[in-house]
Steps between C-alpha positions, in 0.01 A plus 500: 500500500631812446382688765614317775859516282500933541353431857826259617746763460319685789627220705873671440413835730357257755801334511745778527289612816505143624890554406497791732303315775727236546837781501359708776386191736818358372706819615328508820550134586883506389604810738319327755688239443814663507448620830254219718612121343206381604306677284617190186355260728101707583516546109546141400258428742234727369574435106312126546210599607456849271572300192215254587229769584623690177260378211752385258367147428154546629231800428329677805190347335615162510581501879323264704234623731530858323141498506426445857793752607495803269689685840809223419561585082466882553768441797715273248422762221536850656779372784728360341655782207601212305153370400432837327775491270479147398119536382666864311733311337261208402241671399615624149742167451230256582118677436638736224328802737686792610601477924223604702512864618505440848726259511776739353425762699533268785888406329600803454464650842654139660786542257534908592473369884763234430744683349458798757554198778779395330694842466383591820646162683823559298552815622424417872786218463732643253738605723509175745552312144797609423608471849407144492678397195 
């Protein structure tokens, strides 16, 4: 179809921001790092679990007992800024529509707050990093 052909290259802004995500969590997590060594340990802890409540394999839809607890896939949806960008970025690749509106908006102000966190960490830390190394 070629619709949903001209729609999958709006997956490419979608990932950039996803791109930008990652680097300001990323930046955040590594000068914490630097600094507190157990920080390597909480994170591999935590990656398990937000990997399985990100909808990568499934659908929100598809969850079981979505019906009786609407309370749990708005929690899995809205709390976790993950889920957002993963239905952004499928939506034009796999439906051939454009992201939905709100779930963009909803990316770009996690990605904004992520990559404040992350300059904002690195310049708490910066100087006890290079003190450390």
């Amino acid at each position: 179809r070629p619709e949903s052909r001209a729609t999958a290259w709006l997956s490419l802004p979608v990932a950039l921001l996803i791109v930008c995500f990652v680097a300001g969590l990323a930046l955040a997590v590594a000068s914490l790092n630097a600094v507190f060594r157990d920080v390597e340990f909480v994170v591999t802890a935590a990656l398990l679990p937000w990997f399985f409540l990100t909808p990568i394999v499934y659908t929100l839809d598809n969850l079981p007992g979505a019906a009786d607890r609407p309370w749990l896939v708005d929690l899995i949806h809205w709390g976790n800024p993950m889920t957002p960008a993963v239905i952004s970025f499928r939506s034009p690749l796999f439906d051939g529509t454009a992201p939905p509106v709100g779930e963009l908006v909803y990316l770009v102000v996690v990605t904004a707050v992520a990559l404040f966190l992350g300059a904002f960490v690195f310049t708490r830390v910066d100087d006890r990093i290079a003190s450390e190394a």
